[in-house]
Amino acid sequence: MFPMSRTLTLFSRDLLGLRSPLSFVAQRKISNLSEVGQLGTIKLQGNYDTGQMFLHKVFGYRGVILFPWLARVYDRDMPTNTRNRLLDDTENPSFSSTLGGVGKEVKGRTHTYYQVLIDGRDTPYITHRAQTESVTFLGNHSENTRNLYAIPGLDYVAHEDILPYTTSETNPLQHELFDKFLMYQEGKEPPFVAQDTLRAWQEKNHPWLELSDVHKETTENIRVTVIPFYMGFRENQQNNVYWWRYCIRLENLGEATVQLRERNWRIFSLSGTLETVRGRGVVGQEPVLSRDQPAFQYSSHVSLQAPSGHMWGTFRMEREDGYAFDCRIPPFSLESKQEDPNDLFIT
C-alpha cells in the first residue's frame, strides 16, 4: 500500500483507506499526490500516545489522537450453540443486565479506542460516512430544553484502525481545537503534547464523551458494530426524557456487493413500552458496500421516557443478483448516568 521508502502520501483531492486504492485512482483519474509524512511503526502492543498523527485505516482521513478509552467489546460472532439459538429470536432476544444487556453468553473483552480530531481538509472526501462525525449532547438538564451541543470533527477510532505517521509540520492538522488542546514541543515523540485545557475538557465532558461498550455481530459477511453514548436528559411536565446517540458501522467482509435497503428496529424502554420502527435505508441513504468502499458509518439518536432500555433489530440487505437477507443488529443497552449540574465545559 505504501512505497518501500516508507514515505506516506495522500491524494490531495481524495483519500486512501480503500481495499483497492490503485483501481480507485484509475477510476477517479487522480494523479496529484502530496506527501504528508513518514509512515510510523504500527503498535501491536501498548497504546499510541496523545499527539500521535495518523491515517484512518478504513475511512482514510488524517487525524490526531487526544486520549484513549478502554471499552468493553461484546462480539456475538463466537460460536456457541446455545447462544446461536438465542440469537435466532430477533423479535424477543434475551438480555442480561450484568453484561450490559447483550445476552448471558456474550462476554466482553477490553479493547482500546481513541478520541481523535479529524482534519477538516479531509472531511469533504469521506464519502463512505453519512455525515461529518461529531459528538452531540444536551449538557446539564437545568438549561434551556432546546439546547443541543455538538463538537464537529470528533471521532472514536479503534486501535487497529490507526496508521501512525510522523510529520515535520508544526501545525499539521486543521481543526479549531488542535491549538487549544495540543502544543508543539521540539524533541518530543510525538512532538505534540497535551495542554491543560485538554485535560480539563476531558474531565468536564466525561459523561458525554465516555465510550464504554461496543457491540458487534456478523451476518453473511456483513459486520455491524454499534457504539451507544448517553447524551443527557430533559425535564418534561410529566416526566424526564432521556437521550442517547448511537454510532453504527457496517462492513462488507465478503466479495459480493450488497446494498442496505431497509431498517427494522425494536426499542424497549424500562417504562414497559416496546416500539417498532421500520423504514427505507438509514439517515436518508441506501448505502452500497463494495470492494472499493466496503464500509459505511452513521450516527442517529433515540429518546426514552425512562433512564434505561434496549435496542436491537435488523438491516435488510440486497445483493446484485437480487438475493436479500436480514443482517442482525446486535442488541445493546441504553444506560443513563448520574449527572453533575456543573458538567458542561465544551472548549
XYZ file of C-alpha atoms in Angstrom:
347
model
C 0.000 0.000 0.000
C 2.927 2.321 0.713
C 6.245 2.774 -1.189
C 9.336 0.961 0.047
C 10.881 4.251 1.147
C 8.088 4.359 3.781
C 7.060 7.837 2.648
C 3.371 8.288 3.312
C 1.378 10.026 0.596
C -2.214 11.178 0.407
C -4.363 12.209 -2.512
C -4.736 15.952 -2.411
C -8.386 15.620 -3.530
C -9.313 12.243 -2.086
C -8.300 9.687 0.493
C -6.784 6.276 0.882
C -8.280 3.720 3.211
C -9.827 1.572 0.488
C -9.243 -2.107 -0.257
C -8.052 -1.467 -3.796
C -6.732 2.112 -3.935
C -4.928 1.671 -7.256
C -8.070 0.780 -9.183
C -9.872 3.605 -7.392
C -7.238 6.086 -8.573
C -7.706 4.880 -12.145
C -11.468 5.286 -11.920
C -11.241 8.790 -10.465
C -8.320 9.821 -12.742
C -6.487 11.360 -9.796
C -2.760 11.851 -10.241
C -1.958 14.764 -7.944
C -0.286 13.410 -4.799
C 1.162 15.285 -1.846
C 3.477 13.987 0.845
C 2.208 14.342 4.398
C 4.870 12.483 6.375
C 6.680 9.248 7.125
C 4.831 6.047 7.943
C 5.406 5.044 11.563
C 5.509 1.668 13.276
C 2.130 0.072 13.876
C 1.846 -0.887 17.552
C 0.858 -4.480 18.173
C 1.189 -3.958 21.925
C 0.624 -0.873 24.047
C -1.249 2.323 23.229
C -0.466 5.239 20.965
C 0.378 8.488 22.729
C -1.503 11.766 22.850
C -0.491 13.868 19.853
C 0.132 10.924 17.514
C -0.748 11.799 13.901
C -2.447 9.014 11.957
C -4.436 7.942 8.932
C -7.724 6.132 9.494
C -7.276 2.649 8.039
C -10.900 2.366 6.895
C -12.023 5.929 6.160
C -8.668 7.378 5.132
C -8.800 10.752 6.854
C -5.893 12.390 8.680
C -6.289 12.808 12.423
C -4.564 13.240 15.744
C -5.033 11.211 18.940
C -6.257 13.083 22.014
C -6.551 10.282 24.593
C -7.549 6.605 24.870
C -10.723 4.935 26.116
C -10.760 1.385 27.432
C -14.010 -0.100 26.119
C -15.763 -3.420 26.668
C -16.303 -5.142 23.319
C -19.119 -7.683 23.085
C -18.636 -9.781 19.958
C -21.563 -12.104 19.224
C -19.713 -13.995 16.460
C -18.047 -16.530 18.752
C -19.658 -19.948 18.004
C -21.833 -21.243 20.824
C -24.806 -23.443 20.033
C -26.851 -22.170 22.951
C -26.152 -18.572 22.078
C -26.966 -19.160 18.405
C -30.424 -20.347 19.397
C -30.763 -17.197 21.475
C -29.793 -15.011 18.515
C -32.273 -16.672 16.168
C -35.114 -14.997 18.068
C -34.639 -11.446 16.802
C -38.127 -10.401 17.918
C -37.582 -11.281 21.596
C -33.862 -11.571 22.371
C -32.698 -12.271 25.889
C -30.718 -9.662 27.787
C -28.504 -9.691 30.837
C -28.192 -6.573 32.939
C -24.878 -7.805 34.288
C -23.353 -7.766 30.816
C -24.712 -4.517 29.513
C -27.821 -6.103 28.011
C -26.127 -8.246 25.393
C -27.054 -11.772 26.485
C -25.607 -14.043 29.143
C -23.360 -15.995 26.778
C -21.577 -12.914 25.406
C -18.522 -11.998 27.442
C -16.935 -8.607 26.967
C -13.240 -8.127 26.326
C -11.390 -4.877 26.894
C -10.132 -3.015 23.854
C -8.565 0.400 23.278
C -10.346 3.108 21.309
C -9.085 6.655 20.848
C -10.719 10.056 20.996
C -9.403 11.871 17.940
C -9.709 15.074 15.951
C -10.391 14.829 12.206
C -8.512 17.057 9.764
C -11.095 19.432 8.303
C -9.384 19.334 4.899
C -10.325 15.674 4.522
C -13.949 15.953 5.635
C -15.430 16.679 2.153
C -13.901 13.491 0.749
C -15.047 10.977 3.361
C -17.743 9.643 1.063
C -18.477 6.398 2.922
C -19.810 8.089 6.038
C -23.261 9.609 6.280
C -22.095 12.799 7.972
C -19.088 14.501 9.459
C -18.678 12.761 12.786
C -19.382 14.845 15.846
C -20.189 14.377 19.497
C -23.624 15.697 20.479
C -25.008 16.099 23.980
C -27.557 18.104 25.946
C -25.365 19.405 28.754
C -26.895 19.714 32.217
C -30.664 19.392 32.443
C -31.251 22.748 34.147
C -30.560 24.612 30.910
C -32.968 25.545 28.138
C -34.543 22.333 26.838
C -33.889 23.384 23.253
C -30.111 23.424 23.635
C -28.172 20.713 21.808
C -24.398 20.908 21.785
C -22.269 19.469 19.004
C -18.495 19.177 18.690
C -17.781 18.531 14.986
C -14.750 16.676 13.726
C -14.505 14.493 16.824
C -14.361 10.729 16.353
C -13.671 7.414 18.098
C -11.160 5.096 16.418
C -10.274 1.504 17.300
C -6.595 0.741 17.892
C -6.369 -1.478 14.795
C -7.690 1.334 12.561
C -4.735 3.618 13.375
C -1.969 4.035 10.762
C 0.580 6.253 12.575
C 2.821 8.699 10.777
C 5.267 11.459 11.636
C 5.490 14.887 10.072
C 7.828 17.870 10.241
C 4.926 20.347 10.190
C 4.360 22.280 13.425
C 0.636 22.692 12.658
C -0.230 19.627 10.562
C -3.979 19.409 11.191
C -6.819 21.815 10.564
C -9.285 21.768 13.448
C -10.290 24.647 15.692
C -9.472 22.617 18.823
C -5.994 21.471 17.718
C -4.134 24.540 19.053
C -6.324 24.671 22.173
C -5.643 21.071 23.123
C -2.130 20.357 21.827
C 1.163 22.218 21.798
C 4.253 21.622 19.660
C 7.279 20.647 21.746
C 10.515 20.055 19.897
C 12.380 16.897 20.842
C 9.264 15.023 21.924
C 7.925 11.967 20.086
C 5.243 12.579 19.081
C 6.077 16.303 19.147
C 2.537 17.405 20.134
C 1.798 17.297 23.866
C -1.429 17.823 25.791
C -2.201 21.249 27.217
C -4.073 21.750 30.489
C -7.178 22.693 28.516
C -7.352 19.174 27.050
C -7.222 17.546 30.476
C -9.873 19.931 31.835
C -12.088 19.372 28.790
C -11.817 15.592 29.120
C -12.680 15.690 32.815
C -15.626 18.080 32.485
C -17.203 16.399 29.460
C -16.529 12.837 30.605
C -20.245 11.842 30.883
C -20.934 12.717 27.234
C -17.606 11.593 25.776
C -17.110 8.257 27.521
C -17.013 5.212 25.301
C -17.781 2.194 27.469
C -19.452 -0.572 25.411
C -19.027 -1.742 21.806
C -21.294 -4.405 20.265
C -20.501 -6.462 17.148
C -22.273 -9.126 15.114
C -21.758 -10.565 11.610
C -24.441 -11.942 9.283
C -23.464 -13.374 5.874
C -20.175 -11.434 5.825
C -21.785 -8.138 6.856
C -20.434 -6.994 10.215
C -22.438 -4.466 12.229
C -20.728 -2.525 15.024
C -22.777 -0.386 17.434
C -21.457 2.116 19.985
C -24.071 3.849 22.190
C -23.480 7.142 24.021
C -25.572 8.797 26.701
C -26.445 12.435 25.861
C -28.335 13.578 28.956
C -31.963 14.179 29.871
C -34.543 16.937 29.786
C -37.238 17.612 32.338
C -40.744 17.392 30.928
C -44.019 18.452 32.508
C -44.923 14.859 33.353
C -41.584 13.014 33.327
C -37.978 13.140 32.196
C -36.916 12.379 28.619
C -33.543 10.625 28.276
C -31.481 10.828 25.088
C -28.781 8.635 23.539
C -26.676 8.794 20.412
C -25.624 5.568 18.714
C -22.939 5.161 16.082
C -23.258 2.274 13.613
C -20.674 0.939 11.193
C -21.480 -1.649 8.524
C -18.565 -3.522 6.924
C -18.644 -5.922 3.992
C -16.154 -8.688 4.769
C -17.005 -10.678 1.632
C -16.623 -10.301 -2.118
C -20.225 -9.705 -3.218
C -21.534 -6.134 -3.402
C -24.554 -5.533 -1.162
C -26.915 -2.614 -0.585
C -28.806 -1.682 2.555
C -32.498 -1.392 1.687
C -34.470 -1.281 4.938
C -34.075 -0.934 8.690
C -36.175 -2.645 11.340
C -35.692 -1.528 14.936
C -37.167 -2.764 18.215
C -36.820 -0.301 21.106
C -37.644 -1.405 24.640
C -37.971 1.110 27.466
C -37.709 0.374 31.170
C -41.122 2.042 31.460
C -42.537 -1.088 29.805
C -43.064 0.104 26.225
C -41.836 -1.782 23.150
C -41.685 0.228 19.928
C -41.090 -0.988 16.366
C -39.510 1.380 13.826
C -39.302 0.416 10.150
C -38.227 2.406 7.124
C -36.222 2.649 3.932
C -32.446 2.858 4.302
C -30.708 4.752 7.086
C -30.417 8.542 7.568
C -31.934 9.069 4.125
C -29.471 6.797 2.319
C -29.324 3.240 0.983
C -25.546 2.702 1.106
C -23.745 0.238 -1.169
C -20.953 -1.848 0.376
C -18.481 -2.986 -2.292
C -14.829 -3.989 -2.566
C -13.853 -0.369 -3.275
C -15.948 1.054 -0.421
C -16.583 -1.832 1.987
C -17.661 0.272 4.994
C -20.365 2.785 5.842
C -20.862 4.617 9.122
C -23.583 6.865 10.512
C -24.959 8.200 13.783
C -28.514 8.657 14.990
C -30.393 9.433 18.195
C -33.121 7.880 20.338
C -35.090 9.102 23.346
C -36.934 7.221 26.095
C -39.187 8.282 28.947
C -37.133 6.045 31.231
C -33.488 6.073 32.391
C -32.644 2.854 30.549
C -33.734 0.480 27.822
C -32.534 -1.765 24.993
C -32.395 -1.652 21.192
C -31.967 -4.393 18.602
C -33.096 -5.125 15.068
C -32.108 -5.966 11.501
C -30.985 -4.355 8.269
C -32.471 -5.725 5.059
C -29.564 -6.229 2.658
C -29.732 -6.998 -1.072
C -27.022 -8.365 -3.372
C -26.606 -7.513 -7.032
C -28.221 -10.798 -8.073
C -31.371 -9.895 -6.127
C -30.735 -12.171 -3.152
C -31.930 -10.463 0.049
C -31.265 -11.288 3.694
C -31.687 -9.774 7.155
C -28.473 -8.632 8.797
C -28.755 -8.643 12.579
C -28.040 -5.538 14.631
C -26.558 -6.700 17.952
C -28.713 -5.871 20.990
C -27.314 -3.063 23.092
C -28.229 -1.274 26.292
C -29.229 2.332 26.702
C -27.998 3.343 30.148
C -28.180 6.791 31.719
C -25.598 8.264 34.062
C -25.708 10.386 37.158
C -25.172 13.980 36.122
C -23.314 16.776 37.844
C -25.002 20.167 37.224
C -21.537 21.669 36.727
C -20.563 19.220 33.984
C -20.652 21.468 30.978
C -17.374 22.700 29.590
C -17.257 22.466 25.820
C -13.994 24.147 24.856
